[in-house]
Structures are given as structure tokens and as C-alpha cells.
Short mmCIF file of C-alpha atoms and ligand atoms in Angstrom, two decimals:
data_model
loop_
_atom_site.label_atom_id
_atom_site.label_comp_id
_atom_site.label_asym_id
_atom_site.label_seq_id
_atom_site.Cartn_x
_atom_site.Cartn_y
_atom_site.Cartn_z
CA MET A 1 18.54 2.08 -9.77
CA PRO A 2 21.80 1.48 -7.98
CA ILE A 3 21.13 -0.07 -4.55
CA ASN A 4 22.89 2.69 -2.23
CA GLU A 5 22.90 2.42 1.92
CA VAL A 6 21.19 5.40 2.42
CA GLY A 7 19.14 7.12 5.06
CA ASN A 8 20.21 6.32 9.23
CA GLY A 9 18.78 2.76 9.39
CA PHE A 10 15.11 3.00 10.09
CA ALA A 11 12.24 2.49 8.03
CA LEU A 12 8.26 3.93 8.33
CA ILE A 13 6.04 1.35 6.57
CA GLY A 14 2.80 2.97 6.01
CA GLY A 15 -1.00 2.43 4.98
CA SER A 16 -3.10 3.35 2.66
CA MET A 17 -3.15 7.05 3.84
CA GLY A 18 0.48 6.95 4.79
CA PHE A 19 2.28 9.19 1.44
CA LYS A 20 0.02 11.62 1.42
CA THR A 21 0.39 12.42 5.02
CA LEU A 22 4.33 12.99 4.70
CA GLN A 23 3.41 15.36 2.13
CA SER A 24 3.31 18.21 4.30
CA PRO A 25 4.58 21.79 2.93
CA GLY A 26 7.85 22.19 3.13
CA ALA A 27 8.82 18.62 3.26
CA ASN A 28 11.66 17.79 2.46
CA ILE A 29 11.26 14.20 0.60
CA ARG A 30 13.57 12.37 -1.94
CA GLU A 31 12.18 9.75 -4.05
CA LEU A 32 14.79 6.67 -4.09
CA GLY A 33 12.41 4.51 -6.81
CA ARG A 34 11.76 0.86 -6.49
CA VAL A 35 14.25 -2.20 -5.76
CA GLU A 36 14.02 -4.64 -8.38
CA THR A 37 14.50 -8.04 -5.68
CA PRO A 38 13.95 -12.04 -6.14
CA PHE A 39 10.83 -11.51 -5.34
CA GLY A 40 9.72 -9.02 -7.91
CA SER A 41 9.88 -5.13 -7.24
CA SER A 42 9.24 -3.56 -4.41
CA GLN A 43 6.69 -0.46 -3.78
CA PRO A 44 8.72 2.89 -4.15
CA LEU A 45 10.75 4.35 -1.53
CA TYR A 46 11.36 7.70 -0.52
CA LEU A 47 14.05 8.97 2.23
CA LEU A 48 12.66 11.76 4.55
CA VAL A 49 15.80 14.01 4.36
CA ASP A 50 15.58 16.00 7.26
CA ASN A 51 15.60 13.30 9.55
CA GLY A 52 16.79 10.29 7.63
CA LEU A 53 14.02 8.15 7.82
CA ILE A 54 13.01 5.47 5.11
CA TYR A 55 9.54 5.84 4.37
CA MET A 56 7.30 3.20 1.83
CA SER A 57 3.76 2.76 1.55
CA ARG A 58 3.02 -0.81 1.56
CA HIS A 59 -0.62 -0.33 -0.49
CA GLY A 60 1.32 2.04 -3.07
CA ILE A 61 1.42 5.75 -3.32
CA HIS A 62 -1.77 6.83 -4.57
CA GLY A 63 -3.87 5.03 -2.21
CA TYR A 64 -5.24 1.40 -2.11
CA GLU A 65 -3.59 0.54 -5.19
CA VAL A 66 -3.10 -2.89 -3.92
CA SER A 67 -5.06 -4.58 -1.11
CA ALA A 68 -3.50 -6.55 1.62
CA PRO A 69 -3.67 -9.84 0.49
CA PHE A 70 -1.52 -8.71 -2.45
CA VAL A 71 0.90 -6.73 -1.27
CA ASN A 72 4.13 -8.10 -2.06
CA TYR A 73 5.56 -8.33 1.43
CA ARG A 74 8.80 -10.30 0.24
CA ALA A 75 9.78 -7.71 -2.02
CA ASN A 76 9.19 -4.83 0.29
CA ILE A 77 11.46 -6.19 3.24
CA TRP A 78 14.05 -7.22 0.97
CA ALA A 79 13.90 -3.87 -0.55
CA LEU A 80 14.34 -1.86 3.02
CA LYS A 81 17.46 -4.53 4.14
CA GLU A 82 18.84 -3.61 0.83
CA LEU A 83 18.94 -0.22 1.54
CA GLY A 84 20.53 -0.81 5.22
CA VAL A 85 17.17 -0.66 7.30
CA GLU A 86 18.03 -2.01 10.74
CA ARG A 87 14.96 -0.92 12.25
CA ILE A 88 11.27 -0.93 11.16
CA ILE A 89 8.02 0.98 12.34
CA ALA A 90 5.25 -0.16 10.69
CA TRP A 91 1.81 1.27 10.86
CA SER A 92 -1.57 -0.31 10.49
CA GLY A 93 -5.25 0.75 10.83
CA PRO A 94 -6.97 -2.22 12.67
CA ALA A 95 -10.73 -2.73 13.74
CA SER A 96 -11.25 -3.04 17.28
CA MET A 97 -13.05 -5.73 18.84
CA ASP A 98 -11.91 -3.89 22.62
CA GLU A 99 -15.08 -1.70 23.50
CA LEU A 100 -12.56 0.22 25.74
CA LEU A 101 -10.41 1.82 23.02
CA ASP A 102 -11.39 4.45 21.32
CA ILE A 103 -11.56 5.32 17.44
CA GLY A 104 -8.50 6.76 16.69
CA GLU A 105 -6.71 5.87 19.47
CA ILE A 106 -3.11 4.73 18.91
CA VAL A 107 -1.95 1.43 19.95
CA VAL A 108 1.10 -0.80 20.40
CA PRO A 109 0.12 -3.71 20.13
CA ALA A 110 2.14 -6.67 22.01
CA ASP A 111 1.12 -9.29 19.81
CA VAL A 112 -0.18 -11.13 16.90
CA ILE A 113 -2.60 -13.84 15.65
CA ASP A 114 -2.10 -15.22 12.06
CA GLU A 115 -5.20 -16.06 10.53
CA THR A 116 -3.94 -15.07 6.79
CA LYS A 117 -4.66 -17.97 4.51
CA ALA A 118 -2.69 -17.41 0.99
CA ARG A 119 -0.05 -15.21 1.47
CA LYS A 120 4.24 -16.05 0.93
CA TYR A 121 5.15 -16.52 4.20
CA THR A 122 8.78 -16.91 4.23
CA PHE A 123 12.03 -16.15 2.30
CA TYR A 124 12.88 -19.66 2.89
CA GLU A 125 11.14 -21.49 0.76
CA ASN A 126 12.42 -25.40 0.64
CA LEU A 127 15.59 -24.16 2.40
CA GLY A 128 15.72 -25.64 5.97
CA LEU A 129 15.67 -22.37 7.12
CA GLY A 130 13.22 -20.34 9.22
CA PHE A 131 12.26 -22.05 12.64
CA ILE A 132 12.63 -18.74 14.73
CA ARG A 133 11.46 -18.50 17.85
CA GLN A 134 8.41 -15.56 17.95
CA ASN A 135 8.61 -14.43 21.51
CA PRO A 136 8.55 -11.64 21.48
CA ALA A 137 6.67 -11.18 18.40
CA PHE A 138 7.60 -7.77 17.77
CA CYS A 139 10.86 -5.93 18.90
CA PRO A 140 10.71 -4.78 22.56
CA CYS A 141 13.14 -1.39 21.97
CA ILE A 142 10.94 -0.06 19.27
CA SER A 143 7.23 -0.73 21.13
CA GLU A 144 9.11 0.73 24.43
CA ALA A 145 10.09 4.17 22.59
CA LEU A 146 6.85 4.39 21.01
CA VAL A 147 4.73 3.61 23.92
CA GLN A 148 6.70 6.11 25.99
CA VAL A 149 5.86 8.89 22.62
CA CYS A 150 2.39 8.04 22.53
CA VAL A 151 2.16 8.50 26.82
CA GLU A 152 4.02 11.77 26.68
CA ARG A 153 1.27 12.72 23.90
CA PHE A 154 -1.60 11.24 24.79
CA GLY A 155 -1.67 10.48 28.16
CA ARG A 156 -1.90 6.69 27.70
CA CYS A 157 -0.94 4.03 25.28
CA ALA A 158 -2.28 0.57 25.22
CA SER A 159 0.46 -1.52 24.54
CA ASP A 160 -0.81 -5.14 25.54
CA ARG A 161 -3.11 -5.76 22.65
CA VAL A 162 -3.27 -8.71 20.43
CA TYR A 163 -3.59 -8.26 16.79
CA VAL A 164 -5.66 -10.59 14.89
CA CYS A 165 -4.40 -10.20 11.00
CA THR A 166 -7.02 -11.75 8.58
CA GLU A 167 -6.89 -12.71 5.03
CA GLY A 168 -9.09 -9.88 3.43
CA PRO A 169 -9.70 -7.97 1.21
CA ARG A 170 -13.30 -8.80 2.70
CA LEU A 171 -14.08 -7.61 6.26
CA GLU A 172 -14.79 -10.17 9.18
CA THR A 173 -18.29 -11.93 9.57
CA VAL A 174 -19.85 -11.48 13.03
CA ALA A 175 -19.31 -15.29 13.89
CA GLU A 176 -15.32 -14.74 12.93
CA ILE A 177 -14.82 -11.53 15.33
CA ARG A 178 -16.77 -13.51 18.10
CA LYS A 179 -14.51 -16.75 17.33
CA TYR A 180 -11.08 -14.13 17.51
CA LYS A 181 -12.01 -12.30 20.82
CA MET A 182 -12.23 -15.98 21.94
CA PHE A 183 -8.93 -16.30 20.93
CA GLY A 184 -7.73 -13.66 23.01
CA GLY A 185 -7.38 -11.02 20.34
CA ASN A 186 -8.51 -7.61 20.56
CA LEU A 187 -7.71 -5.77 17.52
CA VAL A 188 -8.37 -6.90 13.47
CA GLY A 189 -6.42 -5.69 10.65
CA MET A 190 -4.71 -7.77 7.48
CA THR A 191 -1.50 -6.43 7.34
CA LEU A 192 0.85 -7.02 10.11
CA VAL A 193 1.52 -10.93 8.53
CA PRO A 194 3.80 -11.98 6.83
CA GLU A 195 5.67 -8.61 7.16
CA ALA A 196 6.48 -9.14 10.96
CA PHE A 197 7.88 -12.62 10.35
CA LEU A 198 9.48 -11.28 7.19
CA ALA A 199 11.36 -8.87 9.16
CA LYS A 200 12.74 -11.27 11.56
CA GLU A 201 13.83 -13.85 8.89
CA LEU A 202 16.22 -10.88 7.97
CA GLU A 203 17.29 -10.20 11.60
CA MET A 204 15.54 -6.67 11.77
CA CYS A 205 13.90 -5.22 13.95
CA TYR A 206 9.88 -4.45 13.69
CA ALA A 207 7.00 -3.27 15.53
CA PRO A 208 3.74 -2.15 14.83
CA LEU A 209 1.94 1.50 15.23
CA CYS A 210 -1.33 1.17 15.32
CA TYR A 211 -4.61 3.50 15.12
CA ILE A 212 -8.13 2.28 15.43
CA THR A 213 -10.28 3.12 12.22
CA ASN A 214 -13.37 1.69 13.65
CA TYR A 215 -15.26 -1.53 15.82
CA ALA A 216 -15.26 -4.71 14.30
CA GLU A 217 -18.64 -6.14 13.01
CA GLY A 218 -20.86 -6.82 16.07
CA VAL A 219 -18.96 -4.77 18.66
CA ARG A 220 -21.23 -1.43 17.97
CA THR A 221 -24.47 -1.75 16.06
CA ARG A 222 -24.07 -0.08 12.71
CA GLU A 223 -26.30 0.02 10.30
CA PHE A 224 -25.16 -0.75 6.52
CA ARG A 225 -25.12 1.96 4.23
CA PRO A 226 -23.94 1.60 1.12
CA GLY A 227 -21.13 3.16 -1.04
CA VAL A 228 -19.20 4.86 2.08
CA LEU A 229 -16.03 3.68 3.48
CA PHE A 230 -16.58 0.28 5.78
CA GLU A 231 -20.30 0.67 4.65
CA GLY A 232 -21.27 2.41 7.67
CA LEU A 233 -18.95 1.08 10.39
CA LEU A 234 -17.68 4.28 10.72
CA ASP A 235 -19.30 7.69 11.54
CA ASP A 236 -18.39 11.17 10.76
CA ASN A 237 -17.23 12.39 14.16
CA GLU A 238 -15.04 8.94 14.10
CA ARG A 239 -14.15 9.65 10.63
CA HIS A 240 -12.21 13.05 12.02
CA ALA A 241 -10.45 11.23 15.31
CA VAL A 242 -8.89 8.23 12.58
CA ASP A 243 -7.66 11.62 10.39
CA ALA A 244 -5.93 13.43 13.64
CA ALA A 245 -4.31 9.70 14.23
CA VAL A 246 -3.19 9.40 10.74
CA ALA A 247 -1.30 12.89 10.93
CA ALA A 248 0.15 12.10 14.04
CA LEU A 249 1.65 8.92 12.90
CA PRO A 250 4.72 10.23 11.00
CA GLU A 251 5.90 12.25 14.14
CA ILE A 252 5.21 9.67 16.36
CA ALA A 253 7.58 7.45 14.70
CA VAL A 254 10.46 10.24 14.04
CA ALA A 255 10.13 10.90 17.89
CA ALA A 256 10.76 7.50 18.29
CA MET A 257 13.33 7.07 16.00
CA GLU A 258 15.15 9.83 17.79
CA LEU A 259 14.98 7.67 21.18
CA LEU A 260 16.30 4.93 19.53
CA SER A 261 18.73 6.62 18.00
CA ASN A 262 20.40 7.26 20.82
CA LYS A 263 20.62 3.81 22.32
CA PRO A 264 22.65 0.74 21.18
CA ARG A 265 20.55 -1.90 19.18
CA ASP A 266 20.50 -4.48 22.18
CA CYS A 267 17.67 -6.15 21.41
CA LYS A 268 17.62 -9.99 20.28
CA CYS A 269 16.18 -9.29 16.92
CA GLY A 270 19.34 -9.31 15.00
CA LYS A 271 20.19 -13.05 16.19
CA SER A 272 17.15 -14.67 15.04
CA MET A 273 19.39 -16.81 12.43
CA GLU A 274 22.39 -16.86 14.74
CA ARG A 275 21.98 -20.78 14.88
CA TYR A 276 21.78 -21.43 11.23
CA ARG A 277 25.09 -18.87 11.25
CA ARG A 278 27.14 -20.93 13.80
CA ARG A 279 25.93 -24.30 12.14
CA GLY A 280 28.01 -22.81 8.69
CA ASP A 281 24.27 -22.84 7.18
CA ILE A 282 24.67 -19.25 6.13
CA GLY A 283 27.46 -16.39 5.29
CA ASP A 284 27.66 -13.16 6.27
CA ASP A 285 25.90 -12.03 3.15
CA TRP A 286 22.41 -11.99 3.79
CA ARG A 287 21.38 -12.01 0.21
CA THR A 288 22.92 -15.63 -0.65
CA TRP A 289 20.73 -17.12 2.57
CA ILE A 290 17.89 -17.09 -0.11
CA THR A 291 18.07 -19.11 -3.18
CA VAL A 292 14.92 -18.56 -4.78
CA GLY A 293 13.90 -21.81 -6.77
CA GLU A 294 16.97 -24.09 -6.22
CA LYS A 295 16.46 -27.00 -4.47
ZN1 ZN B 1 14.86 -5.35 17.59
#
């Protein structure tokens, strides 16, 4: 496809139930296709015509076609950059290790612990670039807007929790959950790493918007039920709460985007590579920062 800058500079990365959620009657969605990148094909991109938001489903548009360890995060983030996206809201449905959070509750995590094992973590393989500070881990401006929207809508929004990103696709053992809690983790999922770090490497703002899908192993006693999602970690009432949360996510993202679009982008995310720029290591065209296979 021809690469054009479309949309309004905002993107929403959705999870396995994302695309279905957007297809409400009357929704005006334009298919933009996949972007071919130096790292392979991205997932298909869509423009929500009514509000200018770019949408991408990281696991594929029909559901969970690609599990978290095998998502091509580099191609997806590259594709969003190519379309002129500057600010990304990324949704994820982690489990909670924290009993104070309800199933279906919307949470804006404050930080992330990387417990993944075998992913492609950087655009800058063998290039001497990418020594980037991670405090804050996520864009404070987007996070603040998401929290504001959620508080207005739900009366509260946990914004100090830590997301532990595991490799998957298997779920965690009881002992692993105990370890992550000792680390200070509250949520456990499989998708924010390396997505968040790759976005920062290309100087994009990125913040997660999470909904709690279930309690992590060992937090509540749950019988093993073969053949159902999460094999019994989630009961039917909780399932309804999760569905309601997922249905609310696009509206929350759009409302946050509207809040942000009235403000200048005054966070530091757009300066992640400034040291390399000043040193003359990189030029104005971000595509030239990455030279695959050389050196
Ligand atoms: Zn930012």
C-alpha cells in the first residue's frame, strides 16, 4: 500500500477482542491494509473516520490469531510511525494479583516489569543506539488523560499499579505469581513488552489502558474447568464484567484523545533519542536510524 500520513496522530492498539468491539452498527471504519516494514508485515490498520483514530489489533483482526510471544511488535510499531502516529493508547487485559481490584475494572498502570524471555526488544540491533531512560515507563500525559476519563466515568481509576509482562503463551504458575508479587507487581499480562519500549525508541508517546480479566493463579481458589477460557480462572458473572469493560475501551480511548488533542505534546517522549541526535549519530529521518542487517 502507499504510505500516507492519515488520521490525527493517535492510535489505539487493541487486544484479541478489539476489532469486534469497534464494529458497532454505523461505525465508519476505513481499512488501510498492512504496512510492509524492514521487520516484516504489520497487522492490518484501520482508520476510525469519525474521530481520526488509527486502530490496530495486535493479535489479528479475527481474534487471537497470533499469541503474545509471536506478535511482530517491531513491524506494528514501525507501521504506526509510518502513518504519522505520535501517541499510542495500548489496551491489554491482564490478570490481577491484587484482590482489591475487581474483574472488569479499568486500570492505568504506572510501570512495568519485563519477565519476557525471547522477543525482539529493540529496533537498534548492533547499532549502538537505544540507551534510553525508562522513568516514567509510560507517557505521563496520556496516562493522566486516561485516568481523568476513567474517574469521570467510573468514579475511580487505579493508576499506581505495576504490570508484569510474562512470555507466554502459557499462564503462570502459583510460585511465579508469588515471585511477581514479591517484586511489587500487581497485574500480570503478556503484551506491553516490548511494545512500550519500541514506541519510545521511535519517540512516540505510549500508555496502556488495562482491564482486569481474571485473578492470577493462587489469588483466589478456582477449580480447574477444562475446555473454557482460562480453564476456570473466570466465572460467568466475571465474564460479563470483562465484556462490559472491553466494550467501554474504545470510548475511553477516544475521550482521552480528545482531551489530549487540545493540549500541546509537552511530555519528554518525543526526545528519547535526543542524545544521539545531538551527537550526530542520527538524522531527521527516523527511518534511517534503523539499518537492518548492517554492522
Ligand atoms: Zn508522551
